Coordinates of C-alpha atoms in Angstrom, one line a residue:
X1 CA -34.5 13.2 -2.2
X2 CA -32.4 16.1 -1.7
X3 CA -28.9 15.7 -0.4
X4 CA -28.5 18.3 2.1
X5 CA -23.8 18.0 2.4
X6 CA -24.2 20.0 -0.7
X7 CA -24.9 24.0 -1.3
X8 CA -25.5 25.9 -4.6
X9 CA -21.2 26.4 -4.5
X10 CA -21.2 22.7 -4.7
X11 CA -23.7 22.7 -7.5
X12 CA -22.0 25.2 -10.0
X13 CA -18.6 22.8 -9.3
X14 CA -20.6 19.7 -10.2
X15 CA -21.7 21.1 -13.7
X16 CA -18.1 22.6 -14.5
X17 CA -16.5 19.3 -13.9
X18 CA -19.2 17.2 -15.7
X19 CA -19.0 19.5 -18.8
X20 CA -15.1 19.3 -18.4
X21 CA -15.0 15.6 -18.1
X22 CA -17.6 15.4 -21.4
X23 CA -15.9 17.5 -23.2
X24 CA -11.8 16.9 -22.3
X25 CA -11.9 13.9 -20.8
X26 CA -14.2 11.5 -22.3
X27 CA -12.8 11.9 -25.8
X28 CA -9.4 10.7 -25.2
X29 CA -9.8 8.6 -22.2
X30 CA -9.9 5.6 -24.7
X31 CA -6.1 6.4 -25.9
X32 CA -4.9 7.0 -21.9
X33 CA -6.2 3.7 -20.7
X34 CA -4.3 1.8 -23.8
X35 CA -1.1 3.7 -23.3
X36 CA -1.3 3.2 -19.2
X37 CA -0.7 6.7 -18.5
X38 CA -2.1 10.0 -18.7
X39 CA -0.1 12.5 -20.1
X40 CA 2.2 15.2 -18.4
X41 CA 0.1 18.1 -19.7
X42 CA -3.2 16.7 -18.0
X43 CA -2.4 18.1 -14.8
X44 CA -1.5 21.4 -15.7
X45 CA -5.1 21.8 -17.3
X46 CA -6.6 20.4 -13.8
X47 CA -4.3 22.8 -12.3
X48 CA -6.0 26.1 -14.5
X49 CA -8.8 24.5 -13.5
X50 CA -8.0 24.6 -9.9
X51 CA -9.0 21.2 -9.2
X52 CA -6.0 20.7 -7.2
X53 CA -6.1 24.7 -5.2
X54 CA -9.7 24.0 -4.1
X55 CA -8.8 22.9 -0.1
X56 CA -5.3 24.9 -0.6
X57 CA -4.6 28.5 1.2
X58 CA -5.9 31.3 -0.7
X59 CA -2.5 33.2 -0.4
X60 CA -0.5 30.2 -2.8
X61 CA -4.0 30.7 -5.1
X62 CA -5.7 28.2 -3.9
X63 CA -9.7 28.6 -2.7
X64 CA -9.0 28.2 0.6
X65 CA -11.8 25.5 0.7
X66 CA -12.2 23.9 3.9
X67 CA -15.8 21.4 2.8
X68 CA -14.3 17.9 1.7
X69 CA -18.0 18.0 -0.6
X70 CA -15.8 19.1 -3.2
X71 CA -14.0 16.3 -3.5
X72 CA -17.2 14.3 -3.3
X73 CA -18.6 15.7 -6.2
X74 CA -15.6 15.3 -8.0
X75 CA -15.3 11.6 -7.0
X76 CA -19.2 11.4 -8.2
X77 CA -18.7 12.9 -11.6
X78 CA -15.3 10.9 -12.5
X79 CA -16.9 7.7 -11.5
X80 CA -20.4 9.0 -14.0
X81 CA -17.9 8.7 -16.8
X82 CA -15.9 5.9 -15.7
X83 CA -12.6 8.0 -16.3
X84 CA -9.9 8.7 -14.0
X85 CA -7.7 11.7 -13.1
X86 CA -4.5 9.6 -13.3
X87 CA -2.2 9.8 -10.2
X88 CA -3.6 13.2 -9.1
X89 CA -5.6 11.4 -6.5
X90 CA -2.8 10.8 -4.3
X91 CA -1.0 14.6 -5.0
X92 CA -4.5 16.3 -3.2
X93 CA -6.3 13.5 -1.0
X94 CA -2.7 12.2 0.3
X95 CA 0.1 14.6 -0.1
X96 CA -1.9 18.2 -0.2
X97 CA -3.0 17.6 3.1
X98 CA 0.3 16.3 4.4
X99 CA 1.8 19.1 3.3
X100 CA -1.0 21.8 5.1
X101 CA -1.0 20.4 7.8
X102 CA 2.6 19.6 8.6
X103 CA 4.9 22.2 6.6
X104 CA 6.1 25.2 7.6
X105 CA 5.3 28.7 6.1
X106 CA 9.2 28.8 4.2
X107 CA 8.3 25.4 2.6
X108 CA 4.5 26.2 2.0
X109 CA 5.8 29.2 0.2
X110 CA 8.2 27.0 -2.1
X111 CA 5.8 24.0 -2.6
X112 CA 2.2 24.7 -2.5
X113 CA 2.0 27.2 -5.7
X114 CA 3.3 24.5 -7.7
X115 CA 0.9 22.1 -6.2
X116 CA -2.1 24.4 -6.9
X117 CA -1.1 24.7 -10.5
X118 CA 0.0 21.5 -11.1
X119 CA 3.8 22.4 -11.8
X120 CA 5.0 20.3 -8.9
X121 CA 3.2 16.6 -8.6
X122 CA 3.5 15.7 -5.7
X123 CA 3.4 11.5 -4.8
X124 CA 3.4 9.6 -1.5
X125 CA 5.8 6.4 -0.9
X126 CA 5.1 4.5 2.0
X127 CA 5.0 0.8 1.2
X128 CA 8.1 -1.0 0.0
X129 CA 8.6 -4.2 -1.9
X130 CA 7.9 -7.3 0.6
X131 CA 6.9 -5.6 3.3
X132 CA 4.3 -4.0 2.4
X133 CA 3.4 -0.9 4.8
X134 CA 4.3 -2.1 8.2
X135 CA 6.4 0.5 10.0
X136 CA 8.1 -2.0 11.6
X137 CA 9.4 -3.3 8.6
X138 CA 10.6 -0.6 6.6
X139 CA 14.3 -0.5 5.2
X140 CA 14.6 2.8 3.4
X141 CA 16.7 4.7 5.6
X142 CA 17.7 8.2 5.5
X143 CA 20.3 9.0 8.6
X144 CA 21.6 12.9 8.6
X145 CA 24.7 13.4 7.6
X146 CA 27.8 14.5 9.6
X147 CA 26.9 18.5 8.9
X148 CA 23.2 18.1 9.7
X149 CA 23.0 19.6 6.3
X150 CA 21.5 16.6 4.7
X151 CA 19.8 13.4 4.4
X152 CA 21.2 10.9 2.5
X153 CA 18.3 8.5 1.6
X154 CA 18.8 4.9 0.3
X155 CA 16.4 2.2 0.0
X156 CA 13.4 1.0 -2.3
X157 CA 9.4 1.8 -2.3
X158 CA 6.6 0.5 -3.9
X159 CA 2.7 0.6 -4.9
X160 CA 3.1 4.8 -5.3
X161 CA 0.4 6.1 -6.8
X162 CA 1.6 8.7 -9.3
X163 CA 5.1 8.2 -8.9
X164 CA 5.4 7.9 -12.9
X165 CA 5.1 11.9 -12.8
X166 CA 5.5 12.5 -9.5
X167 CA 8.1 15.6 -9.3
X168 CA 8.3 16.1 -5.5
X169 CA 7.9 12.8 -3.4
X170 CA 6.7 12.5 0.3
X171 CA 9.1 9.5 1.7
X172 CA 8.8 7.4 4.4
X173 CA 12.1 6.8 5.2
X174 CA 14.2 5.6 8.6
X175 CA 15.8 8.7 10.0
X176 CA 16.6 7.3 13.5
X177 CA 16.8 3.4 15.2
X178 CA 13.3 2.4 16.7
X179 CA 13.2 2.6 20.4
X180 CA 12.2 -0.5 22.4
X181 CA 9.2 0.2 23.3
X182 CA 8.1 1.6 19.9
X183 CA 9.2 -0.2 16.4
X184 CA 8.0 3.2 14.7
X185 CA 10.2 5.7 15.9
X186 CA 12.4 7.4 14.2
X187 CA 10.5 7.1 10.8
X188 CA 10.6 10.7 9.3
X189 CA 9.0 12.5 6.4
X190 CA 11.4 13.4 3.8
X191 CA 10.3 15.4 0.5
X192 CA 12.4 14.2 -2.1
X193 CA 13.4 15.7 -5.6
X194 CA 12.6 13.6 -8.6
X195 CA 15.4 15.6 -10.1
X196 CA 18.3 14.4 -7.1
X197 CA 21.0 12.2 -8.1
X198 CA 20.1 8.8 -7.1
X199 CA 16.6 9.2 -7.8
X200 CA 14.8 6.6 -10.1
X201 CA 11.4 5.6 -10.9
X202 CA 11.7 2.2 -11.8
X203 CA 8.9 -0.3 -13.4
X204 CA 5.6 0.9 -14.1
X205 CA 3.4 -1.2 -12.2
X206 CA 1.2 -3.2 -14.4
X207 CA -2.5 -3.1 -12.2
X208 CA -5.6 -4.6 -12.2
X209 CA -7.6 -1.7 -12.4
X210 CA -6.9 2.3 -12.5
X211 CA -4.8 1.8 -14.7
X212 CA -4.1 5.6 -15.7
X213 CA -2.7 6.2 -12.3
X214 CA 0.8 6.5 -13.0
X215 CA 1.6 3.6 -10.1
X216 CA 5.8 2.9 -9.9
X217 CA 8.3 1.5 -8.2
X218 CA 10.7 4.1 -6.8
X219 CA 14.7 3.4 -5.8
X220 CA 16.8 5.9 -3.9
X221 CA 20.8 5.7 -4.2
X222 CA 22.6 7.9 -2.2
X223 CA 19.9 10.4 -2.5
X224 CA 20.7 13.9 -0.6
X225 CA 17.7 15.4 0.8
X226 CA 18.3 19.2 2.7
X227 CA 17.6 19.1 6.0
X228 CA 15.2 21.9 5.6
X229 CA 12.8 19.4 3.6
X230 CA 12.3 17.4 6.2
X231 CA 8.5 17.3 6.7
X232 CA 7.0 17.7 10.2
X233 CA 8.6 16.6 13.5
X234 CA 11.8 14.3 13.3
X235 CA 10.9 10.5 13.6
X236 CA 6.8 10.4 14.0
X237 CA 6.1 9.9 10.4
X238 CA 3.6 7.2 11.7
X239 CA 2.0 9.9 13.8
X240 CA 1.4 12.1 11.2
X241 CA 0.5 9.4 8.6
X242 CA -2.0 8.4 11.0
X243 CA -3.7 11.6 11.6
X244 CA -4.6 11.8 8.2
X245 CA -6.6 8.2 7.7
X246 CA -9.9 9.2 8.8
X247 CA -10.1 11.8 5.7
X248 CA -8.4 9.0 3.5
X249 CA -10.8 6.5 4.2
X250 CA -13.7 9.1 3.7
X251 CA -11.9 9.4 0.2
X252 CA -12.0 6.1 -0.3
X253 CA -15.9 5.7 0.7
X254 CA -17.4 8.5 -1.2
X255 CA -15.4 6.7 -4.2
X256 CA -16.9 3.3 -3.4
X257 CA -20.5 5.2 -3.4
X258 CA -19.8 6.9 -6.5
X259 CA -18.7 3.9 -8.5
X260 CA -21.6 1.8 -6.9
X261 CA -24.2 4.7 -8.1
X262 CA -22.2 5.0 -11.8
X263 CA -22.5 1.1 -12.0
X264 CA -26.3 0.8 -11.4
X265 CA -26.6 4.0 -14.2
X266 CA -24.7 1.6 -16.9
X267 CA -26.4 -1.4 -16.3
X268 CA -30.0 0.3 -16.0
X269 CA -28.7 1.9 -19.7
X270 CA -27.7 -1.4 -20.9
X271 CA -30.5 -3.2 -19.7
X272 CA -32.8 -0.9 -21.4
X273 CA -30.8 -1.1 -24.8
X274 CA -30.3 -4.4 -24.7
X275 CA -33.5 -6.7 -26.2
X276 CA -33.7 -10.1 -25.6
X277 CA -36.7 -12.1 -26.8
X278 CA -38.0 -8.7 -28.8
X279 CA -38.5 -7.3 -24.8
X280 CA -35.7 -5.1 -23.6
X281 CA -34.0 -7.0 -21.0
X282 CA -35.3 -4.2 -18.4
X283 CA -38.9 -5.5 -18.5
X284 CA -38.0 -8.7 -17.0
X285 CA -38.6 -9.3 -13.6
X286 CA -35.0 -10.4 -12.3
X287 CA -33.8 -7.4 -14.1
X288 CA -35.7 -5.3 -12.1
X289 CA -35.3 -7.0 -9.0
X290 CA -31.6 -7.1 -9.2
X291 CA -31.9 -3.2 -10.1
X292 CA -33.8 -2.2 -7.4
X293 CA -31.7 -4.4 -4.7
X294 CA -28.8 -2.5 -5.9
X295 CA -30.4 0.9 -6.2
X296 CA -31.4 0.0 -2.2
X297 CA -27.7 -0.7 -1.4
X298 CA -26.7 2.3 -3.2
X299 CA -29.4 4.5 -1.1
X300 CA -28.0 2.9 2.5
X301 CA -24.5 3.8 1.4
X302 CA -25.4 7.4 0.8
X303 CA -26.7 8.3 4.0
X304 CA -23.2 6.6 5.3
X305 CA -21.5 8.4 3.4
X306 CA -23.7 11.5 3.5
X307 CA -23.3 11.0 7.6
X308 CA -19.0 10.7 7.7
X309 CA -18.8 14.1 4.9
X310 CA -20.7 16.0 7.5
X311 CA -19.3 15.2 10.6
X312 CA -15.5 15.7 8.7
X313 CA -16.7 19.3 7.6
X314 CA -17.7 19.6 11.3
X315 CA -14.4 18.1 12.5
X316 CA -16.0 15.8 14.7
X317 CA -15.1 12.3 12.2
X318 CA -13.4 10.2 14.4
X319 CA -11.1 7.0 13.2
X320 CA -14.1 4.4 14.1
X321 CA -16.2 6.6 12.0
X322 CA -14.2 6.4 9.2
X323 CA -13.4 2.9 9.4
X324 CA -17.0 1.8 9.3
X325 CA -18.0 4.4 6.3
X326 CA -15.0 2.8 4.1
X327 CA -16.0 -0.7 4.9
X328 CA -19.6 -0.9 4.6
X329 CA -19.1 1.8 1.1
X330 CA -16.7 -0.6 -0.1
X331 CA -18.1 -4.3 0.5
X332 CA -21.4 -2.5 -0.4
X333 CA -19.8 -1.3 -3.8
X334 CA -18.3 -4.9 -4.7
X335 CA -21.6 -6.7 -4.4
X336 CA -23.6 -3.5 -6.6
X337 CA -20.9 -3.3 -9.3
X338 CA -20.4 -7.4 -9.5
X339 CA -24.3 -7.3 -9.8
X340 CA -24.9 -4.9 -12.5
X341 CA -21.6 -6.4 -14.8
X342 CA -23.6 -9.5 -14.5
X343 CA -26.6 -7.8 -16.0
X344 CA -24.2 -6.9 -19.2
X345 CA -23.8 -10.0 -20.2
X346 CA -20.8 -10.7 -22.1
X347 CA -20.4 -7.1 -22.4
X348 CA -19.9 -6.3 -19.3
X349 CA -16.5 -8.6 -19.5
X350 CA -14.9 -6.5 -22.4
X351 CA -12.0 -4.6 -21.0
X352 CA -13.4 -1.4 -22.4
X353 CA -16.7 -1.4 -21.5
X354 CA -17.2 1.2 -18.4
X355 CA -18.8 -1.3 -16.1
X356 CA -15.5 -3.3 -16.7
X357 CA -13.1 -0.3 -15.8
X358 CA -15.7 0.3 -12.8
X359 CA -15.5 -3.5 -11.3
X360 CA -11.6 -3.4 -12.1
X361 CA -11.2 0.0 -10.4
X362 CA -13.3 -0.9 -7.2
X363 CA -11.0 -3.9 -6.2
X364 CA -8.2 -1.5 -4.7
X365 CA -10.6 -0.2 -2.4
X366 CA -11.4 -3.1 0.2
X367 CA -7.4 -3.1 0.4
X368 CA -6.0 0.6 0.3
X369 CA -6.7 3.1 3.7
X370 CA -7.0 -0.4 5.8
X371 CA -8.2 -3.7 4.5
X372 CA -11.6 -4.6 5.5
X373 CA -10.3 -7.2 8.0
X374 CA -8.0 -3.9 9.8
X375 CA -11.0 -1.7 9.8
X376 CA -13.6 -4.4 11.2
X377 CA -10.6 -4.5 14.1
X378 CA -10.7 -1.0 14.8
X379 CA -14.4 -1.4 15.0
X380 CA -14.6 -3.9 17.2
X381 CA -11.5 -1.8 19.7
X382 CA -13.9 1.2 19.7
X383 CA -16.7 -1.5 21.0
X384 CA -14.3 -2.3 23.9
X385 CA -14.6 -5.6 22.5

C-alpha cells in the first residue's frame, strides 16, 4: 500500500541516502562501532550532503524544508542498515530546532552556517548526574556577572548525546532562584563553547546500545558565557524545552517504526537462509506465524506514525498526540525486534549481528522524550481522567 506522507522530493532523498549509506556507511560501520565513536570528518560529509541544512533557512544554505518526512525517511534508511549517524541526531532533531525557533537573526547568522555544514556540532545538556532531568533538581548554575557582560557557568551534565564532538553546547543551566510558586524558573538556555576555559568533556559514556553516539559527561568550571549567547527569553528554559517534545517524540516514534520494520527484514532474511532439518527455517509454521504477527504490528504502527507525520507537517500535533505515537511505536517496537532476534537463534545474540545492534538500540527509546509511564500520564490528563 502506498504511503501517501511522502512525495516524489521524498523519493529521490530516500534513494540518495540508501546509496550513501551502502556505499559510505556500511563499509566502515564495523570499525565505528568497535572504536565507540564515529569520526570527526563524518559530519562534515553529512554536512556536503546537506543532511543537516534540509529543515534549516535557505539564506544560511540550508533547504528551507519545513516536511519533518525527511527525517522520516532518513530514520527508515539508517535503521535498513542497522547503522547510526553518531551524535548528529541530537545536533538537528534537538538543537537545530532550538536554535530556529528561539535565536535571534545576529546569532542565526553566527551559528546556523556552521550547523548546516557540519563545522559547528551542536549538543544538548539537560540531565545531570543523580538527578536526572527534573528541573527542580538541577544544580548547574550560571548567575550574570557584575557587568551583565557574562555568565559564568559552573556545574556538571550528563547522558549528552554527542557531547564527544560536540563544538557548541545548548545548556540548561540555573540563571536565576526558582520562585515559589514555580521550581522552574529561572532556568536559562546558555550556548556554550567547547573551546571556553573551564570546559571539559569528561568520560565517554559506556551504553547499551547506540553506541556510535558520541554520549559524555560534560563539567563546566568557571565557564564565561557572553551574554549575547544566551538562547531565548531569560529563565523559561523549561518553556522552551517543552515546546519542542511533541516533534521529539515524533523522532523518536518514526525511529521505533523504522527499527521494528528493519528487524522483521533481518529475521525474514535469516529465516530464509537459515535450514534446519534440510527445510529453511521460513517454511515452518511458527516461523511464519511469528513473521506475520510482527509484520501486523509493524502495519498498526505505520498508520500511527503515518497519522502524527501529517498532522506535524500540518501543525496541528498536539502533546497527547505525540505522547501516544511514541508509546505505542515504542512498546510496539520492543515486542517486534525481541521477536524476530528470537527467530535468529544464537545469531541473533552476537553483538555484531544487525538484529543485535537493532534490539540494543531500541531500549533508549521507551526511556528518552518521556518514559512510557510519563506519557501514559499525559494520556490519561488529556482524558480528563
Amino acid at each position: 500500500m502506498r504511503r501517501t506522507v511522502f512525495d516524489a522530493d521524498h523519493a529521490a532523498f530516500r534513494a540518495t541516502m540508501r546509496a550513501f549509506i551502502e556505499a559510505e556507511v556500511v563499509p566502515s560501520f564495523g570499525k565505528w562501532y568497535e572504536d565507540g565513536l564515529v569520526p570527526r570528518e563524518f559530519y562534515y560529509r553529512l554536512g556536503e550532503l546537506g543532511v543537516f541544512g534540509l529543515e534549516a533557512p535557505v539564506e544560511f544554505g540550508g533547504a528551507g524544508r519545513e516536511s519533518f518526512g525527511y527525517r522520516t525517511v532518513l530514520a527508515e534508511e539508517i535503521a535498513r542498515a542497522a547503522v547510526s549517524f553518531g551524535g548528529s541526531s541530537a545536533h538537528v532533531t534537538r538543537c537545530l530546532p532550538l536554535v530556529k525557533t528561539l535565536a535571534t537573526p545576529a546569532q542565526q547568522a553566527r551559528w546556523m552556517p556552521g550547523i548546516v555544514t557540519g563545522d559547528l556540532m551542536f549538543a544538548l545538556a539537560v540531565a545531570e548526574p543523580g538527578t536526572g532531568a527534573e528541573p527542580a533538581e538541577m544544580r548547574t548554575t550560571a548567575p550574570l556577572s557584575v557587568d551583565g557582560g557574562t555568565y559564568v557557568v559552573n556545574g556538571s551534565k550528563t547522558y549528552v548525546t554527542g557531547g564527544v564532538h560536540a563544538d557548541r553546547v545548548i545548556v540548561c543551566a540555573r540563571t536565576a532562584a526558582p520562585r515559589p510558586d514555580d521550581p522552574t524558573y529561572g532556568l536559562s538556555l546558555l550556548v556554550v563553547d567547547a573551546r571556553a576555559a573551564g570546559f571539559r568533556v569528561g568520560r565517554q559514556l559506556d551504553t547499551l546500545g547506540r553506541k556510535v553516539s558520541g554520549t559524555a559527561e560534560l563539567t563546566f568550571t568557571d565557564v564565561r558565557v557572553p551574554a549575547a549567547d544566551l538562547l531565548g527569553t531569560p529563565h523559561q528554559a523549561i518553556t522552551h524545552l517543552a515546546g519542542q517534545l511533541p516533534q521529539e517524540r515524533l523522532g523518536i516514534a518514526v525511529g521505533a517504526y523504522a527499527q521494528a520494520k528493519a528487524a522483521i527484514r533481518f529475521a525474514r532474511k535469516h529465516t530464509q537462509d537459515r535450514i534446519a532439518f534440510t527445510h529453511p527455517v521460513s517454511a515452518f509454521q511458527n516461523t511464519k506465524f511469528e513473521l506475520a504477527a510482527c509484520q501486523t504490528e509493524v502495519d498498526a504502527v505505520e498508520a500511527v506514525v503515518d497519522r502524527a507525520l501529517a498532522a506535524h507537517d500540518r501543525g496541528e500535533l498536539g502533546a497527547a498526540h505525540a505522547a501516544s505515537a511514541k508509546l505505542f511505536a515504542t512498546e510496539t517496537a520492543g515486542r517486534v525486534i525481541d521477536r524476530c532476534l528470537q527467530l535468529h537463534g544464537g545469531a541473533g545474540y552476537l553483538t555484531d549481528s544487525p538484529i543485535a545492534r537493532l534490539y540494543a538500540d531500541h531500549r533508549i527509546d521507551r526511556i528518552q522524550g518521556g518514559s512510557s509511564d510519563v506519557l501514559r500520564t499525559i494520556i490519561a490528563t488529556e482524558m480528563g481522567l
